[in-house]
Coordinates of C-alpha atoms in Angstrom, one line a residue:
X1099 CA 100.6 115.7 89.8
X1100 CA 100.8 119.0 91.3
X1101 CA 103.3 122.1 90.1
X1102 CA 103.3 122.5 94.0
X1103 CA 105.5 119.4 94.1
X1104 CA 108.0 120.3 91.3
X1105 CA 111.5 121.5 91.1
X1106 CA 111.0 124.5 89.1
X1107 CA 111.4 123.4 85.6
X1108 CA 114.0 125.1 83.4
X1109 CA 111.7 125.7 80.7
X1110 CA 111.7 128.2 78.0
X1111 CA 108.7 130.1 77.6
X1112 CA 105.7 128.6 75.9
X1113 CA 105.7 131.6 73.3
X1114 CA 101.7 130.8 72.4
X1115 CA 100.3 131.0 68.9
X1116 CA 97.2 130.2 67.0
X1117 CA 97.0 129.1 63.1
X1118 CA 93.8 128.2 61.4
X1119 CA 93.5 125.1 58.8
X1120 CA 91.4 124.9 55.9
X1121 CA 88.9 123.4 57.6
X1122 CA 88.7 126.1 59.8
X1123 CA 90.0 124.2 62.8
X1124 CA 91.7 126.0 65.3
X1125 CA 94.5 125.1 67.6
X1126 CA 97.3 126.7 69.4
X1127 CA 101.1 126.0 69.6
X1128 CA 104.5 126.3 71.9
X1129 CA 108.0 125.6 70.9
X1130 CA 110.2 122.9 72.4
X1131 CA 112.6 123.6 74.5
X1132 CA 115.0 122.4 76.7
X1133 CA 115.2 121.8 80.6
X1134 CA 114.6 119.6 83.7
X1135 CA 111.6 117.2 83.8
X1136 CA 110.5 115.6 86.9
X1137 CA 108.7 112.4 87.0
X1138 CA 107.0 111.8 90.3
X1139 CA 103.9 109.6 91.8
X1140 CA 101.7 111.0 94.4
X1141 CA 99.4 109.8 96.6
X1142 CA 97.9 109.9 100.5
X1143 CA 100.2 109.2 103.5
X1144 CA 100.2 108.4 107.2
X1145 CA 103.2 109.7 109.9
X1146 CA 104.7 106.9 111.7
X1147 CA 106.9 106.9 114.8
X1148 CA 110.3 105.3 114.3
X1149 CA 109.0 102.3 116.2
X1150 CA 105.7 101.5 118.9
X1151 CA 106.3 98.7 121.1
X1152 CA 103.8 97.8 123.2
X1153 CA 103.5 96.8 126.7
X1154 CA 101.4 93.6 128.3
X1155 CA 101.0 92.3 131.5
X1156 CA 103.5 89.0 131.5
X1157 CA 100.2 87.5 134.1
X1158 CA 97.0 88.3 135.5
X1159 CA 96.8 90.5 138.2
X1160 CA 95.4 94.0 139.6
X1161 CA 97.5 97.0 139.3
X1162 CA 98.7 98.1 142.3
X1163 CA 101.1 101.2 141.6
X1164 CA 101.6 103.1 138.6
X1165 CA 105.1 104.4 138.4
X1166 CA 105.1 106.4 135.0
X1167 CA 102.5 109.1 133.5
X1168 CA 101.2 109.4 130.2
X1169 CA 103.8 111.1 128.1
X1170 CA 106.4 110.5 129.9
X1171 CA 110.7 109.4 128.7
X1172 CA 111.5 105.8 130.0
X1173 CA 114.6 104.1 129.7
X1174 CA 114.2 100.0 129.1
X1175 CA 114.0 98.7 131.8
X1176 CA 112.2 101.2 134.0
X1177 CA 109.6 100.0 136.1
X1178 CA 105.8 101.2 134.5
X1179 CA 104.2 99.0 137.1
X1180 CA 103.5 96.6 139.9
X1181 CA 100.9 93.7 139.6
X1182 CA 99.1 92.3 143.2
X1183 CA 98.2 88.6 142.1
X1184 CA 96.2 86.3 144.9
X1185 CA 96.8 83.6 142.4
X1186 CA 100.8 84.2 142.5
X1187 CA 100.8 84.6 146.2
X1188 CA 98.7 81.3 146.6
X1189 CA 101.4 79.8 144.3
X1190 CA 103.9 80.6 146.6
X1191 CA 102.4 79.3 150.3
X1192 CA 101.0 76.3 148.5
X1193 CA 104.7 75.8 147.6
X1194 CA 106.5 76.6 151.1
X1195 CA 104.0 74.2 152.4
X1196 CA 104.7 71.1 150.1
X1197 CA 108.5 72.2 151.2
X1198 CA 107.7 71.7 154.8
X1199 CA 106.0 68.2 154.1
X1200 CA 108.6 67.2 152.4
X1201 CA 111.1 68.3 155.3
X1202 CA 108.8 66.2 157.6
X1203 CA 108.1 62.7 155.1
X1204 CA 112.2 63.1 155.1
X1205 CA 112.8 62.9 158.5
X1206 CA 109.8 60.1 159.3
X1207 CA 111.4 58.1 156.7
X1208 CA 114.9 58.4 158.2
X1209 CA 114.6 57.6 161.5
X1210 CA 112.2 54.5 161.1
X1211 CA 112.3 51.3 159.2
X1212 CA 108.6 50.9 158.6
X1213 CA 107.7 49.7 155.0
X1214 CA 106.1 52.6 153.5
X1215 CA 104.9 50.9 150.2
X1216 CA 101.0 51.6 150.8
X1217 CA 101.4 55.0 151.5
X1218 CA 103.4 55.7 148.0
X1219 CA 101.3 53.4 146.2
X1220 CA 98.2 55.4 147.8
X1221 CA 100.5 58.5 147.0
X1222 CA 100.9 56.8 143.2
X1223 CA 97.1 56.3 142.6
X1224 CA 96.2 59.5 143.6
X1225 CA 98.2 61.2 141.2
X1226 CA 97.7 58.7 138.2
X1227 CA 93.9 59.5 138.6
X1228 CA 93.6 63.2 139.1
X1229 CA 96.7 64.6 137.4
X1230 CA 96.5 63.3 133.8
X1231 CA 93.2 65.3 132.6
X1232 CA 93.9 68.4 134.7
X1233 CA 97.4 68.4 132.5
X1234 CA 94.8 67.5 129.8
X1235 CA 92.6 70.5 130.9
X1236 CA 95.6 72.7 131.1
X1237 CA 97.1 72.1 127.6
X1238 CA 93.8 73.1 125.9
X1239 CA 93.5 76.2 128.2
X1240 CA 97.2 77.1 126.7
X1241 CA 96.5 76.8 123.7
X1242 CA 92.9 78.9 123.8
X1243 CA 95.3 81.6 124.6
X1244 CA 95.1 84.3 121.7
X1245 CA 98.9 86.1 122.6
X1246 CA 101.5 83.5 120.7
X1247 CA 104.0 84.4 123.7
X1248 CA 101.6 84.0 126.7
X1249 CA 100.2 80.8 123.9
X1250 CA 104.1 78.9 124.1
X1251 CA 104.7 80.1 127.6
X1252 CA 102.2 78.4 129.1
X1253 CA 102.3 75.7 126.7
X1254 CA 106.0 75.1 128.2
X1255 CA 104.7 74.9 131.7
X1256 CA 102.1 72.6 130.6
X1257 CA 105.2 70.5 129.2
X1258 CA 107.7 70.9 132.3
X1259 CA 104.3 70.1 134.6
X1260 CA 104.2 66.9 132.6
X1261 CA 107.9 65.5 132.9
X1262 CA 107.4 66.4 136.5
X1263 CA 104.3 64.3 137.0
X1264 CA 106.5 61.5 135.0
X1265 CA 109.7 62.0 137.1
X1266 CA 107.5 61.7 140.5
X1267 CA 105.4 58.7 139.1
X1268 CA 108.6 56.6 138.0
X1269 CA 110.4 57.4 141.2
X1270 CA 107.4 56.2 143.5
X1271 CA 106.8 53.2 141.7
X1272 CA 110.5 52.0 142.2
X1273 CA 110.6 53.2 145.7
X1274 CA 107.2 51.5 146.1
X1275 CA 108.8 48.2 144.4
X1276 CA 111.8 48.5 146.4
X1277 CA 110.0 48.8 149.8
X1278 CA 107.5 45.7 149.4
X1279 CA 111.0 43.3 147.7
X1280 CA 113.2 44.5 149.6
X1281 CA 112.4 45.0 153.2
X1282 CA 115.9 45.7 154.7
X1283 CA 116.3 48.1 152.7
X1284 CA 113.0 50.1 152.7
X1285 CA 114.5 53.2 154.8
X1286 CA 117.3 53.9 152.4
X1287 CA 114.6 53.7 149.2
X1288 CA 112.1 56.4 151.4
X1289 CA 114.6 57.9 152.1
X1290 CA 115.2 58.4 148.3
X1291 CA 112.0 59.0 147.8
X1292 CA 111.4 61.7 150.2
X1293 CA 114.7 63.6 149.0
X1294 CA 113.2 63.7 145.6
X1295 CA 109.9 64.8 146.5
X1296 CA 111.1 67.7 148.4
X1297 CA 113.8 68.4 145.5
X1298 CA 110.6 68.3 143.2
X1299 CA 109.3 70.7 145.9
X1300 CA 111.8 73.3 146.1
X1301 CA 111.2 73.1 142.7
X1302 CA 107.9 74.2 142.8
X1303 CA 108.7 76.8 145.6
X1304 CA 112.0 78.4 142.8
X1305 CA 108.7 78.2 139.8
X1306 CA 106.4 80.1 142.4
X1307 CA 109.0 82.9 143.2
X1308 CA 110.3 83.8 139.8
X1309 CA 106.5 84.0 138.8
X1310 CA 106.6 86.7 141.7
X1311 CA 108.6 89.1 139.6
X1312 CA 106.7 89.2 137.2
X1313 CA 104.7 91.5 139.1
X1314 CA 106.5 94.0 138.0
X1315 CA 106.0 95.8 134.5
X1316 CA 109.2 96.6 132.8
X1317 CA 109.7 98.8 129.7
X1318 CA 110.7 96.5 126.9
X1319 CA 112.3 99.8 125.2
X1320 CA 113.0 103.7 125.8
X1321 CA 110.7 106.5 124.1
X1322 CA 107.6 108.0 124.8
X1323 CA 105.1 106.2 126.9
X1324 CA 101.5 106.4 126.7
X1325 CA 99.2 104.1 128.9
X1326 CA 96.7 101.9 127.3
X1327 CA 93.1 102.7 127.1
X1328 CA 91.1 99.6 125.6
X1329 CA 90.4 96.7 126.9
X1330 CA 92.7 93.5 125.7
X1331 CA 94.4 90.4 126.4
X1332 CA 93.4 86.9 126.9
X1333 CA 92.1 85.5 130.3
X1334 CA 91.9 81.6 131.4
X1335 CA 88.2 82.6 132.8
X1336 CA 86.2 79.2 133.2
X1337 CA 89.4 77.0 134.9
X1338 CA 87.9 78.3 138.6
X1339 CA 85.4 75.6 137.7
X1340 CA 87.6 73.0 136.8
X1341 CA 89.9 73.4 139.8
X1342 CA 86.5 73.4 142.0
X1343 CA 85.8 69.7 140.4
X1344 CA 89.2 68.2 140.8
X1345 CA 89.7 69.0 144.5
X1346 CA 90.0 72.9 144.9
X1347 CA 93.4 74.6 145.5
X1348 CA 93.1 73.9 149.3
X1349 CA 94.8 71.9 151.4
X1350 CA 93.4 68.7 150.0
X1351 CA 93.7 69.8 146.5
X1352 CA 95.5 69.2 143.5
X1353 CA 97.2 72.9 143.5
X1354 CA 96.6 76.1 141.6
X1355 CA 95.1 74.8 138.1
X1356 CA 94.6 78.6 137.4
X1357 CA 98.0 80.0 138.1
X1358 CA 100.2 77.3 136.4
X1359 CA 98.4 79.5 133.7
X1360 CA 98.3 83.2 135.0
X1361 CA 95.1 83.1 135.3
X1362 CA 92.3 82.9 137.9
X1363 CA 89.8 85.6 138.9
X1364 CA 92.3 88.7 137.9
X1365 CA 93.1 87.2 134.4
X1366 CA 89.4 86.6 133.9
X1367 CA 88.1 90.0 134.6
X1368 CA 89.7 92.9 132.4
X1369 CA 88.5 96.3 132.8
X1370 CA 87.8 98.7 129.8
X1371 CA 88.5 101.7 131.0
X1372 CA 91.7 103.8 131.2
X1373 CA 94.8 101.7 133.1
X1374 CA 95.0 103.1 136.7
X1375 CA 95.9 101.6 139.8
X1376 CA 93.4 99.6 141.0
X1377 CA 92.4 97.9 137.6
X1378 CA 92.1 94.3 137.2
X1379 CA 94.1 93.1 134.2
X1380 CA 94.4 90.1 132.4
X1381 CA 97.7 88.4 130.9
X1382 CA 98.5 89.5 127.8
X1383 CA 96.3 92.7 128.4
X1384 CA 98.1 96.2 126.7
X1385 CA 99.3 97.9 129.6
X1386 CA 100.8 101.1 127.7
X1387 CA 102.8 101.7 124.2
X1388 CA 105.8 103.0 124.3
X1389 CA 106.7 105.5 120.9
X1390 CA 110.4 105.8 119.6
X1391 CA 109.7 109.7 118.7
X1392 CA 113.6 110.6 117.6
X1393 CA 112.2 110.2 113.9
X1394 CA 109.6 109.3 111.7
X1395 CA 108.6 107.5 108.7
X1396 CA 105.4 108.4 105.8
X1397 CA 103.5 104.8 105.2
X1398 CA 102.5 106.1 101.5
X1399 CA 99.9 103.9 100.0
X1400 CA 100.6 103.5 96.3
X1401 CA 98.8 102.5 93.4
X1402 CA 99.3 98.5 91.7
X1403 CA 99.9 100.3 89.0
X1404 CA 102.7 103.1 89.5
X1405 CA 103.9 100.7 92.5
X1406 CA 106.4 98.7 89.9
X1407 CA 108.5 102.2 89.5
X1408 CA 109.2 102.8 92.6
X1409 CA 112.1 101.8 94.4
X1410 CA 114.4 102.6 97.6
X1411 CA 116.7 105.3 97.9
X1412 CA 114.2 107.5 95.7
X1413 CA 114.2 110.9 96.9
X1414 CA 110.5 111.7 98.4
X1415 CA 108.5 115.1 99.3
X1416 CA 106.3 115.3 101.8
X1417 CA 103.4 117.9 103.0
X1418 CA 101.2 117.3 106.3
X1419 CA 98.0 118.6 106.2
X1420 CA 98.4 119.9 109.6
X1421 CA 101.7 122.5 108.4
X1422 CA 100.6 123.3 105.0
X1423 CA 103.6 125.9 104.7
X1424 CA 106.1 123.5 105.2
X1425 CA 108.1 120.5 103.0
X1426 CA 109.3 117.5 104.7
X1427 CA 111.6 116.0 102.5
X1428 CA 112.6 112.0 102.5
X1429 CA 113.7 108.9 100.6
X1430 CA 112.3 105.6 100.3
X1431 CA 113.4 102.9 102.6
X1432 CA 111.0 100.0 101.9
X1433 CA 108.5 99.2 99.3
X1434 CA 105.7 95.9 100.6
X1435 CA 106.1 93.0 98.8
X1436 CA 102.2 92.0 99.4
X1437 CA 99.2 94.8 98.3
X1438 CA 96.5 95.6 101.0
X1439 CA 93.6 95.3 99.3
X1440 CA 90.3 98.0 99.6
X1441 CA 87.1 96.6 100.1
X1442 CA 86.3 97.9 96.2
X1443 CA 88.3 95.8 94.9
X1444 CA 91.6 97.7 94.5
X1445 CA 95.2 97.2 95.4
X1446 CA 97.5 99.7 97.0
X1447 CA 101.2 98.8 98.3
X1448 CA 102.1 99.9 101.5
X1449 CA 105.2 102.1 100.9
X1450 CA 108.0 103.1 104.2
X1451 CA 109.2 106.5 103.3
X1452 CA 112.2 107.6 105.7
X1453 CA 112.2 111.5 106.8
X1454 CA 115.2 112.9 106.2
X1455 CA 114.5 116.6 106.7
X1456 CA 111.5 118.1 109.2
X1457 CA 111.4 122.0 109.5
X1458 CA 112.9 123.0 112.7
X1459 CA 109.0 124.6 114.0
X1460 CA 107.2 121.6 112.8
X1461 CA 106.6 119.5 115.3
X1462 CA 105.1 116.1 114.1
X1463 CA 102.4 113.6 116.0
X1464 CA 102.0 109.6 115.3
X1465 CA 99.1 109.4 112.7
X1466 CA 99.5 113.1 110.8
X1467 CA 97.1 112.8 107.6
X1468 CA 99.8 113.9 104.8
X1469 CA 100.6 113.5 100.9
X1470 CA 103.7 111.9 99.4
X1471 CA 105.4 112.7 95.9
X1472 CA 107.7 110.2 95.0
X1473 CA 110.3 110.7 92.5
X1474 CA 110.7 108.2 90.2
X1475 CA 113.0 110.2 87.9
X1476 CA 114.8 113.6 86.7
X1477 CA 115.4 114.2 83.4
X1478 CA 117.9 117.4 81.7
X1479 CA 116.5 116.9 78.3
X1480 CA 117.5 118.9 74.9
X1481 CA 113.3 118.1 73.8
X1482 CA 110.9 119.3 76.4
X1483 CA 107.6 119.6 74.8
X1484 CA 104.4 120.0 76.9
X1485 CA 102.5 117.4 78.0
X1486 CA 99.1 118.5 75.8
X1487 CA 100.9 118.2 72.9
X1488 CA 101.1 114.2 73.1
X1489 CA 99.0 112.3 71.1
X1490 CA 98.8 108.3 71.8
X1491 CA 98.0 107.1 67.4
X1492 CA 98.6 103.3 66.1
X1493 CA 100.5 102.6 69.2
X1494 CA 103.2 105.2 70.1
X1495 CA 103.4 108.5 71.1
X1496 CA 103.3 111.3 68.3
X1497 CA 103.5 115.1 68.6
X1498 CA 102.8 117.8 65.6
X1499 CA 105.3 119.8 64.0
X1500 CA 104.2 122.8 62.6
X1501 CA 106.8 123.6 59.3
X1502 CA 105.8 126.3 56.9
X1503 CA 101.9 125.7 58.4
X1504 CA 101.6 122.5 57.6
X1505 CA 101.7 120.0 60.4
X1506 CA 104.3 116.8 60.7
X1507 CA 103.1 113.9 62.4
X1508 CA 106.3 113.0 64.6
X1509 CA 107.0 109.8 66.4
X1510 CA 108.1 110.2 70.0
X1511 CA 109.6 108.5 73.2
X1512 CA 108.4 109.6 76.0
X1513 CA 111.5 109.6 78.9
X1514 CA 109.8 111.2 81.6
X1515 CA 106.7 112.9 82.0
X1516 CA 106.2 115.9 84.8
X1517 CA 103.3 117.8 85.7
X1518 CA 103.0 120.0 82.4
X1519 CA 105.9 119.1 80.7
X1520 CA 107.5 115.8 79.5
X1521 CA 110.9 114.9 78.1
X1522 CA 110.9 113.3 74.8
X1523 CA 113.5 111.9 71.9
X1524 CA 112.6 112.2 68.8
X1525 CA 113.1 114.1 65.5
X1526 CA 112.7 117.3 67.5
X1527 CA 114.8 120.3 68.0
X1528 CA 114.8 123.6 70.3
X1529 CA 112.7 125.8 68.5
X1530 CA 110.3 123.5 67.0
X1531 CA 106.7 124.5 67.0
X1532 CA 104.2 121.5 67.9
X1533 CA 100.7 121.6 68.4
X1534 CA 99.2 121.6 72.0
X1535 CA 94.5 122.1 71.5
X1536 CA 92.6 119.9 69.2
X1537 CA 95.7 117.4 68.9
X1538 CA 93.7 114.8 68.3
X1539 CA 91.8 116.5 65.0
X1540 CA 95.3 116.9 63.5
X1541 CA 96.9 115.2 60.8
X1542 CA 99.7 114.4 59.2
X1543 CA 100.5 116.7 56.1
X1544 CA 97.6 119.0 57.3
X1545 CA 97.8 122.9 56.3
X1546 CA 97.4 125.5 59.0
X1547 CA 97.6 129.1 58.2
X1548 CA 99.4 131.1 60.6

């Protein structure tokens, strides 16, 4: 503790003495008095924004434009950026295509009474043998994904992929059963079956679309944004092979195993470098963070051991390192239920300490090295002695009286303890001399000449 950090105690002055004993011991005095006593605990702090929110690319793709600057206000909302993906684009024809089959199965199957059983049951075999392990494929792709959003989204995907699959399966193999039973009425069941596939297909086409706007980067939140300058994010590199073995994405393919995940060659290639237009990304990569600057907090790591006296809505001052002149003042909003624990072996509790009051000139940045005094009490006491003259003996606190120069041994409670003075009760008055150097070669009933 620090007299820096203090309200300026009301404390009489220490009116110093000396008074030799017998043995020719030597110690000096000061009286008790009254006054305020401060208890505080201090240690090292870190400036936080009000809140950092941080901004990923929803899918792979290379950044086209970038429509903010570093240190720029946005609004949420605002664009930051837009995303070119030939994966998402491939989506989207492969889609408008299977539309335009479907148009054409609908209108072969309505204006001709042909039995079309082989074809779905060559339609049905095809599927049955080379969708089942690329939805295998694609659920442990998913779940190699490190982001838990960009994880469950694709995960979903994977899951709606799979009730489609089902939904198309079921409905060929009636329409199939229908057509070879039931002859007569094999252009009303293809007909069926060619409405669903192109619903399932317009399906496909409304999937491929919305995946479309997520070329564009939105701010999740207003503040302060700064663009990202690390590499990060996840990438589904490796499933260009496993799209290359089941049948490409062409024509004669099964579709765009990559992009049902966001990924293909953008998500699998993520530059390190500075985000600019231009740069490949990968889903789940940091575009930019955005910083809620309108106030600040102090993360104040305390000690295990003072930790247990400190609670919110204590008052808090704070200096910054950087504005040595100036005293931030605060209160504490949230003490961490769990310690972080140093690689020596100790425990410190992570401590949110709200700003309340910034000097008008000081101007504060994220990550300002600063100190924290918390106060854990104020005390007006009618026994203020100072904080030398305590003296830990058989268990309690104990102070010397000096009466006619012979010293007292008197029992103490310490109620708050300040930088160089502490508040006691005991069987102490204002005026009351007690010993302060060479407390500990005191003793009770000991003579000291004045």
């Amino acid at each position: 503790m620090s007299a820096r950090w203090l309200v300026p105690l009301l404390v009489a002055s220490l009116l110093a003495g000396s008074c030799t004993g017998e043995d020719g011991l030597t110690v000096e005095t000061a009286e008790v008095s009254s006054g305020e006593v401060v208890q505080t605990v201090a240690s090292v702090a870190t400036l936080e924004p009000a809140a950092r929110v941080a901004v990923t690319a929803p899918i792979g793709g290379e950044i086209a434009r970038l429509l903010v600057e570093d240190g720029q206000q946005v609004a949420a909302g605002d664009p930051i950026a837009e995303l070119t993906s030939e994966s998402v684009e491939l989506q989207i024809a492969q889609a408008e295509s299977a539309v335009r089959s479907a148009d054409a199965l609908a209108g072969a199957a309505g204006s001709a009474g042909f039995d079309l059983s082989p074809l779905l049951g060559a339609v049905r075999s095809q599927l049955e043998a080379t969708l089942p392990p690329v939805l295998d494929a694609l659920t442990e792709q998913a779940r190699a994904i490190e982001d838990d959003d960009l994880r469950a989204a694709a995960i979903d995907r994977v899951v709606e992929a799979r009730a489609s699959y089902a939904e198309a399966r079921d409905g060929l193999v009636a329409s199939e059963r229908e057509a070879a039973g039931q002859a007569q009425q094999a252009s009303a069941a293809q007909r069926a079956a060619a409405a669903a596939q192109r619903d399932q297909a317009e399906l496909a086409l409304e999937a491929a679309r919305g995946r479309g706007d997520e070329l564009i980067i939105s701010a999740p939140a207003s503040g302060v944004i700064e663009l990202g300058r690390a590499d990060g994010g996840g990438s589904t590199a490796g499933l260009g092979g496993l799209t290359d073995q089941l049948g490409g994405s062409g024509a004669g393919g099964i579709g765009d195993i990559e992009g049902l995940l966001g990924g293909g060659t953008a998500a699998a290639s993520t530059s390190a470098g500075p985000v600019a237009a231009g740069v490949t990304v990968g889903p789940g990569r940091t575009v930019a963070t955005i910083y809620d600057l309108s106030a600040f907090t102090a993360r104040v790591e305390v000690d295990e051991i003072d930790v247990v006296e400190v609670e919110p809505g204590q008052d808090v001052t704070v200096l910054v390192d950087a504005f040595p002149e100036a005293e931030l003042r605060g209160v504490v909003a949230h003490v961490a239920i769990a310690p972080v624990v140093a690689p020596t072996g100790g425990a410190s509790f992570p401590v949110t300490v709200r700003l309340t009051r910034v000097p008008p000139d000081v101007r504060l940045r994220v990550g300002l090295t600063a100190s924290a005094e918390i106060e854990l009490r104020r005390v007006e006491s009618d026994a203020t002695v100072p904080t030398a003259a305590l003296l830990r003996r058989g268990g309690q606190e104990v102070v010397f009286v000096v009466e006619g120069g012979v010293a007292r041994e008197v029992a103490v409670t310490v109620v708050a303890i300040g930088d160089q003075d502490a508040a006691v009760e005991g069987q102490l008055a204002p005026g009351d001399r007690v010993v302060t150097t060479g407390v500990d070669a005191v003793e009770d009933g000991q003579r000291l000449e004045g």
